[in-house]
Tab-separated table of C-alpha atoms and ligand atoms in Angstrom:
chain	number	residue	atom	x	y	z
I	118	MET	CA	33.897	81.717	12.409
I	119	ALA	CA	31.670	83.866	9.999
I	120	ARG	CA	28.117	83.926	11.039
I	121	ARG	CA	25.659	81.873	9.199
I	122	LYS	CA	23.337	83.968	6.378
I	123	ILE	CA	19.522	83.397	6.564
I	124	ALA	CA	17.565	84.996	3.676
I	125	LEU	CA	14.048	85.556	4.187
I	126	ILE	CA	12.315	85.801	0.749
I	127	GLY	CA	9.130	87.733	1.447
I	128	SER	CA	8.930	90.243	4.367
I	129	GLY	CA	5.439	90.401	5.149
I	130	MET	CA	3.725	88.929	8.188
I	131	ILE	CA	5.638	85.619	8.445
I	132	GLY	CA	8.734	87.015	6.886
I	133	GLY	CA	8.734	89.701	9.575
I	134	THR	CA	8.323	87.234	12.263
I	135	LEU	CA	10.726	84.827	11.133
I	136	ALA	CA	13.342	87.717	11.242
I	137	HIS	CA	12.417	88.670	14.664
I	138	LEU	CA	12.619	85.024	16.082
I	139	ALA	CA	15.758	84.151	14.070
I	140	SER	CA	17.300	87.394	15.653
I	141	LEU	CA	16.187	86.543	19.323
I	142	LYS	CA	17.683	83.155	18.615
I	143	GLU	CA	21.103	84.267	17.111
I	144	LEU	CA	20.656	81.975	14.228
I	145	GLY	CA	22.849	84.290	11.982
I	146	ASP	CA	22.643	87.520	10.125
I	147	ILE	CA	19.681	88.085	8.176
I	148	VAL	CA	18.666	89.521	4.976
I	149	MET	CA	15.166	90.412	4.177
I	150	PHE	CA	13.740	90.650	0.737
I	151	ASP	CA	10.696	91.557	-0.757
I	152	ILE	CA	9.419	93.446	-3.991
I	153	ALA	CA	7.581	95.917	-1.816
I	154	GLU	CA	10.297	98.916	-1.747
I	155	GLY	CA	10.793	99.949	2.061
I	156	THR	CA	9.165	96.950	3.712
I	157	PRO	CA	12.160	94.919	4.174
I	158	GLN	CA	14.600	97.843	4.947
I	159	GLY	CA	12.060	99.135	7.479
I	160	LYS	CA	11.455	95.666	9.197
I	161	ALA	CA	15.075	94.899	9.353
I	162	LEU	CA	15.899	98.241	10.848
I	163	ASP	CA	13.064	98.014	13.583
I	164	ILE	CA	14.439	94.475	14.645
I	165	ALA	CA	17.863	95.452	14.647
I	166	GLU	CA	16.780	98.356	16.984
I	167	SER	CA	15.356	95.904	19.435
I	168	GLY	CA	18.877	93.919	19.485
I	169	PRO	CA	20.302	96.110	22.519
I	170	VAL	CA	17.176	95.581	24.610
I	171	GLU	CA	16.934	91.997	23.913
I	172	GLY	CA	20.880	91.294	23.910
I	173	PHE	CA	21.018	89.690	20.688
I	174	ASP	CA	23.945	90.130	18.058
I	175	ALA	CA	22.708	89.778	14.510
I	176	ARG	CA	23.127	92.086	11.349
I	177	LEU	CA	19.714	92.688	9.627
I	178	SER	CA	19.468	94.242	6.274
I	179	GLY	CA	16.349	94.606	3.601
I	180	ALA	CA	16.645	94.678	0.154
I	181	ASN	CA	14.515	94.762	-3.364
I	182	ASP	CA	17.334	93.002	-5.376
I	183	TYR	CA	18.159	89.317	-5.206
I	184	ALA	CA	21.812	89.924	-5.158
I	185	ALA	CA	21.521	90.787	-1.599
I	186	ILE	CA	20.825	86.982	-0.629
I	187	GLU	CA	24.327	86.039	-2.181
I	188	GLY	CA	25.819	83.037	-0.400
I	189	ALA	CA	22.806	82.530	2.053
I	190	ASP	CA	22.983	79.415	4.126
I	191	VAL	CA	19.069	79.278	4.429
I	192	CYS	CA	16.276	80.732	2.409
I	193	ILE	CA	12.675	80.951	4.016
I	194	VAL	CA	10.299	81.740	1.395
I	195	THR	CA	7.041	83.265	2.078
I	196	ALA	CA	6.760	85.435	-1.197
I	197	GLY	CA	3.360	85.847	-2.583
I	198	VAL	CA	-0.175	86.191	-1.338
I	199	PRO	CA	-1.917	84.938	1.669
I	200	ARG	CA	-5.514	83.766	2.122
I	201	LYS	CA	-8.460	86.031	2.866
I	202	PRO	CA	-11.655	84.886	4.430
I	203	GLY	CA	-13.707	82.794	1.728
I	204	MET	CA	-10.564	81.565	0.005
I	205	SER	CA	-9.066	78.168	-0.148
I	206	ARG	CA	-5.355	77.792	-0.194
I	207	ASP	CA	-5.705	76.465	-3.602
I	208	ASP	CA	-7.232	79.717	-5.062
I	209	LEU	CA	-3.550	81.376	-4.514
I	210	LEU	CA	-2.139	78.869	-7.091
I	211	GLY	CA	-1.964	80.905	-10.105
I	212	THR	CA	-0.611	83.971	-8.540
I	213	ASN	CA	1.967	82.120	-6.144
I	214	LEU	CA	3.143	79.855	-8.794
I	215	LYS	CA	4.528	83.180	-11.013
I	216	VAL	CA	6.061	84.312	-7.674
I	217	MET	CA	7.785	80.818	-7.122
I	218	GLU	CA	9.304	81.136	-10.697
I	219	GLN	CA	10.941	84.380	-9.792
I	220	VAL	CA	12.130	83.222	-6.501
I	221	GLY	CA	13.387	79.876	-7.710
I	222	ALA	CA	15.700	81.799	-10.442
I	223	GLY	CA	16.995	84.301	-7.600
I	224	ILE	CA	17.926	81.415	-5.344
I	225	ALA	CA	19.484	79.461	-8.348
I	226	LYS	CA	21.609	82.524	-9.055
I	227	TYR	CA	22.593	83.861	-5.710
I	228	ALA	CA	22.240	80.979	-3.039
I	229	PRO	CA	22.534	77.419	-4.786
I	230	ASN	CA	24.053	75.954	-1.821
I	231	ALA	CA	21.256	77.089	0.654
I	232	PHE	CA	18.751	74.896	2.343
I	233	VAL	CA	15.519	76.259	1.281
I	234	ILE	CA	12.315	76.126	3.103
I	235	CYS	CA	8.981	77.132	1.476
I	236	ILE	CA	6.084	78.299	3.197
I	237	THR	CA	4.036	79.674	0.479
I	238	ASN	CA	0.500	78.405	-0.279
I	239	PRO	CA	-0.762	75.912	-1.636
I	240	LEU	CA	2.265	74.494	-0.093
I	241	ASP	CA	2.763	71.191	-1.492
I	242	ALA	CA	2.567	72.355	-5.158
I	243	MET	CA	4.489	75.517	-4.459
I	244	VAL	CA	7.558	73.814	-2.843
I	245	TRP	CA	7.567	71.123	-5.761
I	246	ALA	CA	7.315	74.073	-8.434
I	247	LEU	CA	10.087	75.902	-6.510
I	248	GLN	CA	12.341	72.905	-6.429
I	249	LYS	CA	12.163	72.597	-10.340
I	250	PHE	CA	12.239	76.388	-10.784
I	251	SER	CA	15.568	76.621	-8.895
I	252	GLY	CA	17.210	73.398	-9.920
I	253	LEU	CA	18.553	73.039	-6.479
I	254	PRO	CA	18.800	69.246	-5.188
I	255	LYS	CA	15.673	67.686	-3.871
I	256	GLU	CA	16.832	67.166	-0.418
I	257	LYS	CA	17.734	70.774	0.027
I	258	VAL	CA	14.355	72.096	-0.712
I	259	VAL	CA	11.496	71.428	1.699
I	260	GLY	CA	8.080	72.745	2.624
I	261	MET	CA	6.769	73.608	6.226
I	262	ALA	CA	3.528	72.663	6.823
I	263	GLY	CA	3.660	69.594	8.930
I	264	VAL	CA	5.470	70.999	12.131
I	265	LEU	CA	2.627	73.640	12.027
I	266	ASP	CA	-0.199	71.261	11.722
I	267	SER	CA	1.234	69.032	14.234
I	268	SER	CA	1.864	72.059	16.674
I	269	ARG	CA	-1.959	73.167	16.296
I	270	PHE	CA	-2.950	69.392	16.936
I	271	ARG	CA	-0.695	69.244	20.205
I	272	THR	CA	-2.203	72.831	21.368
I	273	PHE	CA	-5.638	71.441	21.151
I	274	LEU	CA	-4.686	68.192	22.820
I	275	ALA	CA	-2.801	69.711	25.628
I	276	GLU	CA	-5.580	72.112	26.205
I	277	GLU	CA	-8.220	69.043	26.202
I	278	PHE	CA	-6.279	66.880	28.564
I	279	LYS	CA	-4.920	69.882	30.805
I	280	VAL	CA	-1.374	68.782	30.414
I	281	SER	CA	1.669	70.673	29.286
I	282	VAL	CA	2.236	71.027	25.423
I	283	GLU	CA	5.622	69.747	26.036
I	284	ASP	CA	4.407	66.307	26.735
I	285	VAL	CA	2.324	66.071	23.672
I	286	THR	CA	3.452	64.832	20.501
I	287	ALA	CA	1.553	64.555	17.597
I	288	PHE	CA	1.938	63.326	13.901
I	289	VAL	CA	0.211	64.845	11.003
I	290	LEU	CA	0.906	63.558	7.430
I	291	GLY	CA	-0.106	64.312	3.864
I	292	GLY	CA	-0.644	67.513	2.098
I	293	HIS	CA	-1.362	71.026	3.835
I	294	GLY	CA	-4.818	71.315	3.185
I	295	ASP	CA	-8.351	69.924	4.384
I	296	THR	CA	-7.170	66.499	3.378
I	297	MET	CA	-4.255	66.572	6.064
I	298	VAL	CA	-4.033	63.346	8.039
I	299	PRO	CA	-3.795	63.579	11.773
I	300	LEU	CA	-2.680	60.246	13.111
I	301	PRO	CA	-4.049	59.390	16.408
I	302	ARG	CA	-2.033	56.097	16.678
I	303	TYR	CA	1.264	57.910	16.554
I	304	SER	CA	0.457	61.013	18.695
I	305	THR	CA	1.087	60.673	22.091
I	306	VAL	CA	0.775	62.045	25.794
I	307	ALA	CA	4.097	61.277	27.206
I	308	GLY	CA	4.361	58.275	24.923
I	309	ILE	CA	0.791	57.016	25.502
I	310	PRO	CA	-0.964	56.866	22.068
I	311	LEU	CA	-4.227	58.683	21.941
I	312	THR	CA	-5.964	55.596	21.081
I	313	ASP	CA	-5.141	54.121	24.503
I	314	LEU	CA	-6.022	57.646	26.010
I	315	VAL	CA	-9.431	56.977	24.700
I	316	LYS	CA	-9.457	53.445	25.972
I	317	MET	CA	-8.282	54.905	29.441
I	318	GLY	CA	-11.354	57.251	29.099
I	319	TRP	CA	-9.424	60.367	28.654
I	320	CYS	CA	-11.818	61.320	26.019
I	321	SER	CA	-14.277	59.692	23.657
I	322	ASN	CA	-13.589	58.782	20.171
I	323	GLU	CA	-16.099	61.601	19.128
I	324	ARG	CA	-14.264	64.440	20.854
I	325	LEU	CA	-10.986	63.252	19.582
I	326	GLY	CA	-12.643	63.478	16.069
I	327	GLU	CA	-13.738	67.012	16.858
I	328	ILE	CA	-10.121	67.890	17.675
I	329	ILE	CA	-9.060	66.341	14.495
I	330	GLN	CA	-11.372	68.464	12.614
I	331	ARG	CA	-10.422	71.574	14.242
I	332	THR	CA	-6.787	71.055	13.441
I	333	ARG	CA	-7.561	70.318	9.712
I	334	ASP	CA	-9.510	73.702	9.987
I	335	GLY	CA	-6.861	75.134	11.930
I	336	GLY	CA	-5.733	77.643	9.196
I	337	ALA	CA	-9.319	78.782	8.243
I	338	GLU	CA	-10.096	79.442	11.916
I	339	ILE	CA	-7.314	82.073	12.029
I	340	VAL	CA	-8.371	83.709	8.692
I	341	GLY	CA	-11.899	83.788	9.938
I	342	LEU	CA	-10.589	85.931	12.874
I	343	LEU	CA	-7.965	88.058	11.414
I	344	LYS	CA	-10.004	88.707	8.429
I	345	THR	CA	-7.025	90.477	6.639
I	346	GLY	CA	-4.574	87.641	6.106
I	347	SER	CA	-3.631	84.356	7.682
I	348	ALA	CA	-1.814	83.063	10.617
I	349	TYR	CA	1.815	83.974	10.885
I	350	TYR	CA	3.293	83.561	14.573
I	351	ALA	CA	3.050	79.779	14.636
I	352	PRO	CA	4.028	79.275	10.834
I	353	ALA	CA	7.140	81.408	11.576
I	354	ALA	CA	7.969	79.398	14.659
I	355	SER	CA	7.702	76.157	12.820
I	356	ALA	CA	9.853	77.182	10.050
I	357	ILE	CA	12.550	78.323	12.641
I	358	GLU	CA	12.388	75.045	14.284
I	359	MET	CA	13.335	73.219	10.823
I	360	ALA	CA	15.956	75.998	9.978
I	361	GLU	CA	17.497	75.439	13.583
I	362	ALA	CA	17.680	71.565	12.812
I	363	TYR	CA	19.679	72.242	9.563
I	364	LEU	CA	21.902	74.969	11.012
I	365	LYS	CA	22.892	73.005	13.989
I	366	ASP	CA	22.735	69.704	12.349
I	367	LYS	CA	20.278	68.513	14.983
I	368	LYS	CA	18.788	65.682	13.134
I	369	ARG	CA	15.363	66.492	14.220
I	370	VAL	CA	12.557	64.219	13.268
I	371	LEU	CA	10.137	66.518	11.898
I	372	PRO	CA	6.957	66.230	9.488
I	373	CYS	CA	7.748	68.186	6.328
I	374	ALA	CA	6.470	68.451	2.957
I	375	ALA	CA	9.570	66.380	1.208
I	376	ASN	CA	10.393	65.130	-2.224
I	377	LEU	CA	9.556	61.565	-2.516
I	378	SER	CA	11.561	59.111	-4.415
I	379	GLY	CA	9.740	55.828	-4.040
I	380	GLN	CA	8.903	55.964	-0.381
I	381	TYR	CA	5.326	55.526	0.069
I	382	GLY	CA	4.754	54.153	-3.374
I	383	LEU	CA	5.239	57.788	-4.673
I	384	SER	CA	7.888	59.749	-6.516
I	385	ASP	CA	8.497	62.936	-8.153
I	386	MET	CA	5.999	64.913	-5.792
I	387	TYR	CA	6.132	66.681	-2.270
I	388	VAL	CA	3.856	65.693	0.546
I	389	GLY	CA	4.001	65.946	4.079
I	390	VAL	CA	5.976	62.812	5.850
I	391	PRO	CA	8.355	62.551	8.643
I	392	CYS	CA	11.781	63.274	7.901
I	393	VAL	CA	15.318	63.664	9.536
I	394	ILE	CA	16.549	67.090	9.081
I	395	GLY	CA	20.576	67.685	9.704
I	396	GLU	CA	23.394	69.369	7.924
I	397	GLY	CA	22.546	67.315	4.628
I	398	GLY	CA	19.020	68.975	4.504
I	399	VAL	CA	16.133	66.378	4.298
I	400	GLU	CA	18.746	63.411	5.337
I	401	ARG	CA	16.027	60.504	5.306
I	402	VAL	CA	12.159	60.186	4.735
I	403	ILE	CA	10.751	57.894	7.377
I	404	GLU	CA	8.301	55.335	6.035
I	405	ILE	CA	5.631	54.625	8.814
I	406	ASP	CA	3.281	51.627	8.608
I	407	LEU	CA	-0.256	52.903	7.685
I	408	ASP	CA	-3.308	50.738	8.431
I	409	GLY	CA	-6.099	50.422	5.733
I	410	ASP	CA	-8.049	53.782	7.183
I	411	GLU	CA	-4.860	55.772	7.389
I	412	LYS	CA	-3.765	54.859	3.877
I	413	ALA	CA	-7.123	55.585	2.383
I	414	GLN	CA	-6.810	59.152	4.068
I	415	PHE	CA	-3.171	59.670	3.089
I	416	ASP	CA	-3.964	58.458	-0.626
I	417	LYS	CA	-6.989	60.956	-0.855
I	418	SER	CA	-4.549	63.689	0.457
I	419	VAL	CA	-2.109	62.850	-2.164
I	420	ASN	CA	-4.416	62.782	-4.995
I	421	SER	CA	-5.804	66.428	-3.883
I	422	VAL	CA	-1.698	67.532	-4.033
I	423	LYS	CA	-1.551	65.701	-7.440
I	424	GLY	CA	-4.289	67.648	-8.730
I	425	LEU	CA	-2.745	71.017	-7.694
I	426	MET	CA	0.420	69.774	-9.451
I	427	GLU	CA	-1.641	69.112	-12.596
I	428	ALA	CA	-3.097	72.534	-12.268
I	429	CYS	CA	0.431	74.197	-12.077
I	430	GLN	CA	1.677	72.401	-15.187
I	431	GLY	CA	-1.458	73.656	-16.927
I	432	ILE	CA	-0.141	77.158	-16.252
I	433	ALA	CA	3.657	76.351	-16.555
I	434	PRO	CA	4.270	73.674	-19.117
I	435	ASN	CA	7.870	73.780	-18.308
I	436	LEU	CA	7.054	72.108	-15.025
I	437	LYS	CA	7.187	68.654	-16.422
J	596	LIG	P1	1.959	88.714	3.425
J	596	LIG	O1	2.018	89.399	4.849
J	596	LIG	O2	1.010	89.121	2.267
J	596	LIG	O3	3.497	88.722	2.725
J	596	LIG	C1	3.818	88.153	1.441
J	596	LIG	C2	4.992	88.961	0.988
J	596	LIG	O4	5.238	88.475	-0.057
J	596	LIG	C3	4.627	90.573	0.799
J	596	LIG	O5	5.363	91.293	1.472
J	596	LIG	C4	4.675	90.712	-0.651
J	596	LIG	O6	5.164	91.982	-0.926
J	596	LIG	C5	5.699	89.572	-0.957
J	596	LIG	N1	5.804	89.333	-2.554
J	596	LIG	C6	4.634	89.357	-3.368
J	596	LIG	N2	5.116	88.762	-4.426
J	596	LIG	C7	6.614	88.712	-4.427
J	596	LIG	C8	7.480	88.520	-5.283
J	596	LIG	N3	7.197	88.255	-6.697
J	596	LIG	N4	8.810	88.507	-4.873
J	596	LIG	C9	9.013	88.946	-3.511
J	596	LIG	N5	8.129	89.142	-2.516
J	596	LIG	C10	6.786	89.112	-3.254
J	596	LIG	O7	1.687	87.158	3.582
J	596	LIG	P2	2.155	86.115	4.777
J	596	LIG	O8	3.774	86.523	5.293
J	596	LIG	O9	1.059	86.292	5.924
J	596	LIG	O10	2.122	84.625	4.263
J	596	LIG	C11	3.163	84.273	3.019
J	596	LIG	C12	2.584	82.940	2.323
J	596	LIG	O11	2.610	81.956	3.431
J	596	LIG	C13	1.214	82.970	1.874
J	596	LIG	O12	0.937	82.217	0.545
J	596	LIG	C14	0.348	82.276	2.831
J	596	LIG	O13	-0.780	81.466	2.163
J	596	LIG	C15	1.253	81.153	3.271
J	596	LIG	N6	1.109	80.273	4.570
J	596	LIG	C16	1.435	79.271	4.639
J	596	LIG	C17	1.436	78.543	5.664
J	596	LIG	C18	1.617	77.069	5.944
J	596	LIG	O14	1.520	76.418	6.769
J	596	LIG	C19	2.266	76.413	4.784
J	596	LIG	C20	0.691	79.090	6.926
J	596	LIG	C21	0.344	80.518	6.735
J	596	LIG	C22	0.591	81.111	5.749
């Protein structure tokens, strides 16, 4: 059987890490694409040369022409610009929207059957625009944010409780931004909800609130430390988990920015919700019960995503 083909559109910090992880996991052959000449070619060759040492078989190549992504099974999009200190994700909108238009056209022409995972920020608006620009089926275009946000939440919780990260599950809903909604009721240590752990005296409500705020600020914390760009190891690992769920038809239940068609009372927009990811792409959006406070937080987050979508429509009126 032919190997699967994975196209990485954008070969910067996340793109390079994606190529490395996909190679180590032998997910398929990898084509790295970028407008910067030499960058995708150089990174692809460098990673290919680690193959004999690591013991993976994968063909890696780099390109500056979309024709190279022809027939890709998965496209992971990081093309665009990242944040610098002092910038919000939303400051990237104008530049990255134009990039999504080019990427959408490239995918539509050369990889119309691919499962497309968008990472470019501001995420929920960019994945929505990318689906429209590409015209691919809505269930085949998805955004990565929730896996990363919940992984950050899990990291901080495991550290706080001094337990393995493997035993911590976490749920984060809503848009990928300051209004994201980490849900303690649906986050657990080995199945015990955080709300029960507070009752059991594992931590106070105040401390839990601090951890939730650190999760919301998780991206900015890294931008502040790196100073030259944003996070890339954990974002790449998170997108690879989604790609693997699709390629291996694992039916993973993962929080993703998915297109809503009536769920949560919303339609024609992308926002972070729990999804089943398998060979069909986003096979199911799971509607969980939200209490009054959770619903209010979710609505606030949805409104901020809608504001970004309107800003996109102001720039690109064809995005109706
Ligand atoms: P960076 O290392 O700058 O890589 C971006 C790459 O895109 C560069 O190599 C550029 O040359 C390339 N590029 C620019 N314009 C185009 C174009 N028109 N066509 C093709 N390639 C182009 O950034 P990065 O890899 O650190 O981050 C990539 C994106 O991911 C940014 O928008 C970040 O804000 C975003 N990001 C999202 C998350 C989420 O959780 C959603 C997390 C971290 C970063």
